[in-house]
mmCIF file of C-alpha atoms in Angstrom:
data_model
loop_
_atom_site.group_PDB
_atom_site.id
_atom_site.type_symbol
_atom_site.label_atom_id
_atom_site.label_comp_id
_atom_site.label_asym_id
_atom_site.label_seq_id
_atom_site.Cartn_x
_atom_site.Cartn_y
_atom_site.Cartn_z
ATOM 1 C CA UNK C 40 88.223 139.548 92.829
ATOM 2 C CA UNK C 41 85.120 137.479 93.851
ATOM 3 C CA UNK C 42 81.516 138.894 93.877
ATOM 4 C CA UNK C 43 79.550 137.800 96.956
ATOM 5 C CA UNK C 44 76.877 136.090 94.919
ATOM 6 C CA UNK C 45 78.860 134.290 92.251
ATOM 7 C CA UNK C 46 78.106 130.711 93.346
ATOM 8 C CA UNK C 47 74.429 130.998 92.909
ATOM 9 C CA UNK C 48 73.584 130.697 89.231
ATOM 10 C CA UNK C 49 70.748 132.437 87.695
ATOM 11 C CA UNK C 50 69.353 132.275 84.165
ATOM 12 C CA UNK C 51 71.197 135.508 83.439
ATOM 13 C CA UNK C 52 74.609 134.672 84.739
ATOM 14 C CA UNK C 53 74.499 131.283 83.060
ATOM 15 C CA UNK C 54 73.564 132.834 79.699
ATOM 16 C CA UNK C 55 76.400 135.368 80.109
ATOM 17 C CA UNK C 56 78.941 132.665 80.757
ATOM 18 C CA UNK C 57 77.737 130.650 77.826
ATOM 19 C CA UNK C 58 77.918 133.490 75.606
ATOM 20 C CA UNK C 59 81.429 134.421 76.450
ATOM 21 C CA UNK C 60 82.381 130.717 76.102
ATOM 22 C CA UNK C 61 81.023 131.061 72.580
ATOM 23 C CA UNK C 62 83.223 134.025 72.045
ATOM 24 C CA UNK C 63 86.373 132.334 73.112
ATOM 25 C CA UNK C 64 85.571 129.514 70.673
ATOM 26 C CA UNK C 65 85.000 132.012 67.818
ATOM 27 C CA UNK C 66 88.256 133.664 68.599
ATOM 28 C CA UNK C 67 90.042 130.444 68.510
ATOM 29 C CA UNK C 68 88.607 129.744 65.138
ATOM 30 C CA UNK C 69 89.375 133.207 63.869
ATOM 31 C CA UNK C 70 92.866 132.802 65.090
ATOM 32 C CA UNK C 71 93.231 129.569 63.105
ATOM 33 C CA UNK C 72 92.033 131.167 60.056
ATOM 34 C CA UNK C 73 94.246 134.023 60.249
ATOM 35 C CA UNK C 74 97.152 131.590 60.386
ATOM 36 C CA UNK C 75 96.032 129.457 57.507
ATOM 37 C CA UNK C 76 98.851 129.367 55.094
ATOM 38 C CA UNK C 77 101.565 130.550 57.430
ATOM 39 C CA UNK C 78 104.821 128.706 56.997
ATOM 40 C CA UNK C 79 107.831 128.051 59.264
ATOM 41 C CA UNK C 80 111.378 126.646 58.940
ATOM 42 C CA UNK C 81 110.858 123.683 61.137
ATOM 43 C CA UNK C 82 108.064 121.388 62.022
ATOM 44 C CA UNK C 83 108.069 122.340 65.640
ATOM 45 C CA UNK C 84 107.677 126.075 64.675
ATOM 46 C CA UNK C 85 104.730 125.603 62.501
ATOM 47 C CA UNK C 86 101.279 126.921 63.836
ATOM 48 C CA UNK C 87 99.027 124.368 65.133
ATOM 49 C CA UNK C 88 95.189 125.031 65.104
ATOM 50 C CA UNK C 89 93.720 125.507 68.531
ATOM 51 C CA UNK C 90 90.339 124.307 69.834
ATOM 52 C CA UNK C 91 88.442 125.370 72.861
ATOM 53 C CA UNK C 92 87.266 122.532 75.257
ATOM 54 C CA UNK C 93 83.784 123.093 76.817
ATOM 55 C CA UNK C 94 82.659 121.553 80.120
ATOM 56 C CA UNK C 95 79.407 122.089 81.799
ATOM 57 C CA UNK C 96 79.083 123.244 85.498
ATOM 58 C CA UNK C 97 76.094 122.075 87.317
ATOM 59 C CA UNK C 98 74.512 124.364 90.164
ATOM 60 C CA UNK C 99 72.779 121.790 92.454
ATOM 61 C CA UNK C 100 70.835 124.380 94.293
ATOM 62 C CA UNK C 101 68.891 125.645 91.186
ATOM 63 C CA UNK C 102 69.522 122.758 88.787
ATOM 64 C CA UNK C 103 70.759 125.209 86.105
ATOM 65 C CA UNK C 104 73.892 123.900 84.249
ATOM 66 C CA UNK C 105 76.140 126.455 82.696
ATOM 67 C CA UNK C 106 78.942 126.005 80.459
ATOM 68 C CA UNK C 107 82.696 127.250 80.696
ATOM 69 C CA UNK C 108 85.530 126.985 78.458
ATOM 70 C CA UNK C 109 87.792 124.357 80.112
ATOM 71 C CA UNK C 110 90.997 125.418 78.504
ATOM 72 C CA UNK C 111 92.539 125.437 74.904
ATOM 73 C CA UNK C 112 93.827 122.437 73.208
ATOM 74 C CA UNK C 113 96.315 122.380 70.324
ATOM 75 C CA UNK C 114 95.616 120.079 67.472
ATOM 76 C CA UNK C 115 97.895 117.218 66.979
ATOM 77 C CA UNK C 116 97.770 117.390 63.258
ATOM 78 C CA UNK C 117 101.102 117.314 61.535
ATOM 79 C CA UNK C 118 102.025 120.458 59.505
ATOM 80 C CA UNK C 119 102.249 120.044 55.953
ATOM 81 C CA UNK C 120 105.815 119.695 54.507
ATOM 82 C CA UNK C 121 106.285 121.384 51.176
ATOM 83 C CA UNK C 122 109.223 121.673 48.842
ATOM 84 C CA UNK C 123 109.990 125.361 48.012
ATOM 85 C CA UNK C 124 113.585 126.062 47.764
ATOM 86 C CA UNK C 125 113.016 129.623 46.722
ATOM 87 C CA UNK C 126 111.010 130.510 49.897
ATOM 88 C CA UNK C 127 112.867 132.612 52.322
ATOM 89 C CA UNK C 128 112.010 130.518 55.304
ATOM 90 C CA UNK C 129 113.085 127.198 53.511
ATOM 91 C CA UNK C 130 115.344 124.963 55.578
ATOM 92 C CA UNK C 131 118.734 123.488 54.224
ATOM 93 C CA UNK C 132 116.946 120.747 52.096
ATOM 94 C CA UNK C 133 114.520 123.319 50.670
ATOM 95 C CA UNK C 134 111.506 122.447 52.710
ATOM 96 C CA UNK C 135 108.944 124.723 54.447
ATOM 97 C CA UNK C 136 106.284 123.521 56.974
ATOM 98 C CA UNK C 137 102.720 124.808 56.443
ATOM 99 C CA UNK C 138 100.097 125.256 59.244
ATOM 100 C CA UNK C 139 97.544 122.464 58.933
ATOM 101 C CA UNK C 140 94.507 124.755 59.041
ATOM 102 C CA UNK C 141 91.331 123.417 57.486
ATOM 103 C CA UNK C 142 89.723 126.736 56.233
ATOM 104 C CA UNK C 143 86.302 125.392 55.674
ATOM 105 C CA UNK C 144 86.259 123.575 58.988
ATOM 106 C CA UNK C 145 87.061 126.887 60.669
ATOM 107 C CA UNK C 146 84.446 128.745 58.772
ATOM 108 C CA UNK C 147 81.854 126.019 59.896
ATOM 109 C CA UNK C 148 83.253 126.460 63.579
ATOM 110 C CA UNK C 149 82.635 130.339 63.271
ATOM 111 C CA UNK C 150 79.141 129.976 61.783
ATOM 112 C CA UNK C 151 77.939 127.314 64.414
ATOM 113 C CA UNK C 152 79.218 129.544 67.183
ATOM 114 C CA UNK C 153 77.466 132.515 65.927
ATOM 115 C CA UNK C 154 74.298 130.612 65.539
ATOM 116 C CA UNK C 155 74.623 129.481 69.171
ATOM 117 C CA UNK C 156 75.312 132.927 70.308
ATOM 118 C CA UNK C 157 72.082 134.140 68.579
ATOM 119 C CA UNK C 158 70.209 131.343 70.408
ATOM 120 C CA UNK C 159 71.421 132.376 73.721
ATOM 121 C CA UNK C 160 70.512 135.970 73.009
ATOM 122 C CA UNK C 161 66.891 135.049 72.074
ATOM 123 C CA UNK C 162 66.468 132.770 74.966
ATOM 124 C CA UNK C 163 67.773 135.553 77.228
ATOM 125 C CA UNK C 164 65.472 138.174 75.523
ATOM 126 C CA UNK C 165 62.425 135.921 76.061
ATOM 127 C CA UNK C 166 63.289 134.970 79.649
ATOM 128 C CA UNK C 167 63.738 138.676 80.425
ATOM 129 C CA UNK C 168 60.445 139.668 78.851
ATOM 130 C CA UNK C 169 58.519 137.140 80.907
ATOM 131 C CA UNK C 170 60.199 138.245 84.062
ATOM 132 C CA UNK C 171 59.271 141.891 83.255
ATOM 133 C CA UNK C 172 55.791 140.872 82.450
ATOM 134 C CA UNK C 173 55.532 139.014 85.974
ATOM 135 C CA UNK C 174 56.970 142.087 87.730
ATOM 136 C CA UNK C 175 54.519 144.477 85.994
ATOM 137 C CA UNK C 176 51.540 142.493 86.648
ATOM 138 C CA UNK C 177 51.011 143.506 90.400
ATOM 139 C CA UNK Q 164 46.029 130.853 101.376
ATOM 140 C CA UNK Q 165 47.552 131.668 98.009
ATOM 141 C CA UNK Q 166 46.815 128.063 97.003
ATOM 142 C CA UNK Q 167 43.149 128.770 97.410
ATOM 143 C CA UNK Q 168 43.065 131.867 95.382
ATOM 144 C CA UNK Q 169 45.309 130.851 92.557
ATOM 145 C CA UNK Q 170 44.700 127.153 92.576
ATOM 146 C CA UNK Q 171 46.817 125.274 89.886
ATOM 147 C CA UNK Q 172 48.214 128.360 88.356
ATOM 148 C CA UNK Q 173 50.450 129.335 91.307
ATOM 149 C CA UNK Q 174 52.207 126.044 91.071
ATOM 150 C CA UNK Q 175 52.220 126.057 87.416
ATOM 151 C CA UNK Q 176 53.915 129.412 87.071
ATOM 152 C CA UNK Q 177 56.784 128.281 89.374
ATOM 153 C CA UNK Q 178 57.231 125.137 87.568
ATOM 154 C CA UNK Q 179 57.115 126.818 84.249
ATOM 155 C CA UNK Q 180 59.886 129.272 85.436
ATOM 156 C CA UNK Q 181 61.935 126.333 86.613
ATOM 157 C CA UNK Q 182 61.541 124.512 83.271
ATOM 158 C CA UNK Q 183 62.602 127.671 81.524
ATOM 159 C CA UNK Q 184 65.965 127.543 83.393
ATOM 160 C CA UNK Q 185 66.462 124.006 82.478
ATOM 161 C CA UNK Q 186 65.777 124.447 78.718
ATOM 162 C CA UNK Q 187 67.962 127.461 78.686
ATOM 163 C CA UNK Q 188 70.737 125.280 80.240
ATOM 164 C CA UNK Q 189 70.270 122.872 77.437
ATOM 165 C CA UNK Q 190 70.661 125.624 74.883
ATOM 166 C CA UNK Q 191 73.694 126.852 76.628
ATOM 167 C CA UNK Q 192 75.345 123.441 76.489
ATOM 168 C CA UNK Q 193 74.627 122.698 72.971
ATOM 169 C CA UNK Q 194 78.391 122.291 72.270
ATOM 170 C CA UNK Q 195 79.618 120.807 75.487
ATOM 171 C CA UNK Q 196 80.956 117.320 74.865
ATOM 172 C CA UNK Q 197 79.153 114.527 76.913
ATOM 173 C CA UNK Q 198 76.362 116.779 78.015
ATOM 174 C CA UNK Q 199 72.948 115.132 78.331
ATOM 175 C CA UNK Q 200 69.876 117.194 77.603
ATOM 176 C CA UNK Q 201 67.298 117.361 80.506
ATOM 177 C CA UNK Q 202 63.733 118.398 80.995
ATOM 178 C CA UNK Q 203 61.225 118.594 83.541
ATOM 179 C CA UNK Q 204 58.320 116.136 83.219
ATOM 180 C CA UNK Q 205 55.752 118.857 83.868
ATOM 181 C CA UNK Q 206 52.729 116.834 84.359
ATOM 182 C CA UNK Q 207 54.191 114.695 87.002
ATOM 183 C CA UNK Q 208 55.821 117.482 88.783
ATOM 184 C CA UNK Q 209 52.500 119.556 88.829
ATOM 185 C CA UNK Q 210 50.646 116.465 90.231
ATOM 186 C CA UNK Q 211 53.167 115.880 92.816
ATOM 187 C CA UNK Q 212 53.110 119.439 93.983
ATOM 188 C CA UNK Q 213 49.190 119.759 93.963
ATOM 189 C CA UNK Q 214 48.768 116.330 95.958
ATOM 190 C CA UNK Q 215 51.173 117.383 98.331
ATOM 191 C CA UNK Q 216 49.374 120.606 99.015
ATOM 192 C CA UNK Q 217 46.116 118.646 99.538
ATOM 193 C CA UNK Q 218 47.902 116.586 102.214
ATOM 194 C CA UNK Q 219 48.646 119.787 104.017
ATOM 195 C CA UNK Q 220 52.443 119.527 103.625
ATOM 196 C CA UNK Q 221 54.814 122.244 103.013
ATOM 197 C CA UNK Q 222 56.214 122.745 99.582
ATOM 198 C CA UNK Q 223 60.017 122.637 99.279
ATOM 199 C CA UNK Q 224 62.420 123.251 96.569
ATOM 200 C CA UNK Q 225 61.645 120.169 94.579
ATOM 201 C CA UNK Q 226 61.369 119.666 90.733
ATOM 202 C CA UNK Q 227 64.581 118.079 90.727
ATOM 203 C CA UNK Q 228 62.858 114.820 91.434
ATOM 204 C CA UNK Q 229 60.909 115.044 88.233
ATOM 205 C CA UNK Q 230 64.007 115.707 86.037
ATOM 206 C CA UNK Q 231 64.201 113.460 83.079
ATOM 207 C CA UNK Q 232 66.872 113.028 80.312
ATOM 208 C CA UNK Q 233 65.780 113.633 76.909
ATOM 209 C CA UNK Q 234 66.009 110.730 74.229
ATOM 210 C CA UNK Q 235 67.813 111.987 71.216
ATOM 211 C CA UNK Q 236 66.446 111.545 67.729
ATOM 212 C CA UNK Q 237 69.917 110.989 66.433
ATOM 213 C CA UNK Q 238 72.968 110.838 68.982
ATOM 214 C CA UNK Q 239 75.997 112.912 68.150
ATOM 215 C CA UNK Q 240 79.483 111.405 68.274
ATOM 216 C CA UNK Q 241 80.672 113.293 71.297
ATOM 217 C CA UNK Q 242 77.851 111.993 73.586
ATOM 218 C CA UNK Q 243 75.983 115.425 73.436
ATOM 219 C CA UNK Q 244 72.223 114.844 73.288
ATOM 220 C CA UNK Q 245 71.101 118.521 72.785
ATOM 221 C CA UNK Q 246 69.042 119.119 69.634
ATOM 222 C CA UNK Q 247 68.929 122.818 69.046
ATOM 223 C CA UNK Q 248 65.734 122.810 67.126
ATOM 224 C CA UNK Q 249 63.782 120.763 69.582
ATOM 225 C CA UNK Q 250 65.295 122.724 72.550
ATOM 226 C CA UNK Q 251 64.124 126.125 70.799
ATOM 227 C CA UNK Q 252 60.634 124.885 70.121
ATOM 228 C CA UNK Q 253 60.231 123.517 73.665
ATOM 229 C CA UNK Q 254 61.635 126.887 75.051
ATOM 230 C CA UNK Q 255 59.001 128.810 72.887
ATOM 231 C CA UNK Q 256 56.210 126.453 73.856
ATOM 232 C CA UNK Q 257 57.051 126.925 77.638
ATOM 233 C CA UNK Q 258 57.329 130.650 77.202
ATOM 234 C CA UNK Q 259 53.883 130.821 75.648
ATOM 235 C CA UNK Q 260 52.502 128.652 78.505
ATOM 236 C CA UNK Q 261 54.228 130.890 81.103
ATOM 237 C CA UNK Q 262 52.463 133.841 79.582
ATOM 238 C CA UNK Q 263 49.067 132.043 79.559
ATOM 239 C CA UNK Q 264 49.398 130.958 83.200
ATOM 240 C CA UNK Q 265 50.561 134.473 84.063
ATOM 241 C CA UNK Q 266 47.458 136.110 82.620
ATOM 242 C CA UNK Q 267 45.179 133.537 84.544
ATOM 243 C CA UNK Q 268 46.978 134.751 87.593
ATOM 244 C CA UNK Q 269 46.504 138.370 86.672
ATOM 245 C CA UNK Q 270 42.861 137.567 86.091
ATOM 246 C CA UNK Q 271 42.496 136.373 89.637
ATOM 247 C CA UNK Q 272 44.281 139.154 91.122
ATOM 248 C CA UNK Q 273 42.132 141.732 89.153
ATOM 249 C CA UNK Q 274 38.924 139.801 90.244
ATOM 250 C CA UNK Q 275 39.856 140.106 93.940
ATOM 251 C CA UNK Q 276 41.127 143.679 93.768
ATOM 252 C CA UNK Q 277 37.749 144.576 92.322
ATOM 253 C CA UNK Q 278 35.888 142.691 94.965
ATOM 254 C CA UNK Q 279 38.053 144.377 97.704
ATOM 255 C CA UNK Q 280 37.325 147.755 96.161
ATOM 256 C CA UNK Q 281 33.586 147.029 96.024
ATOM 257 C CA UNK Q 282 33.109 148.008 92.429
#
């Protein structure tokens, strides 16, 4: 479904899209954190961390450039091979493959995302206040 | 007509609002790889706007011609030149200036309203 006025970007729609892009990013990092320490029998089955790729979209008419999430990429980092013969998921040689999640990097990703979300909300509040002031002034 | 009443403030208010959009775009793109932070050269844009009016030409949707790229204090590895602190300060400063300009415009409107009412 397309809305009639979707191609003209306003400050509000731009901020809204940027906020949802930040949420997608935060979800990806949370999913990585949740899968930290998960193991698999084969290398191919092991969880790979995901990252959201951002791209900016410029609206020529207004000069506003918004942001959108341009798809999700899977990390190329190889899973860690560990020798654990007693693990129920161990393969014939007694190895398990652990998801290569860097927990502190994911925490930083979440904090940065939250910080940027806050910034957007603040900018939106200020812009809204100024618009209301302008409307009330007459 | 409106130019005669509001003078510099009408044009300034419009430019301030346009600059707010540009700065908000920068904040929104703080994490986009390769994004180059932009700004409006306020002085140049205002001068151009005012001189065009004194020439009697119609004002169009400009401002894009006075768009400048910001030079980052320290460039990041992914080519993004947004520095959140600077953007926030610029946004706050621009919002303040917008409020100030708005109160000048309001003052003018009040004066004229009073004159019309014959107070």
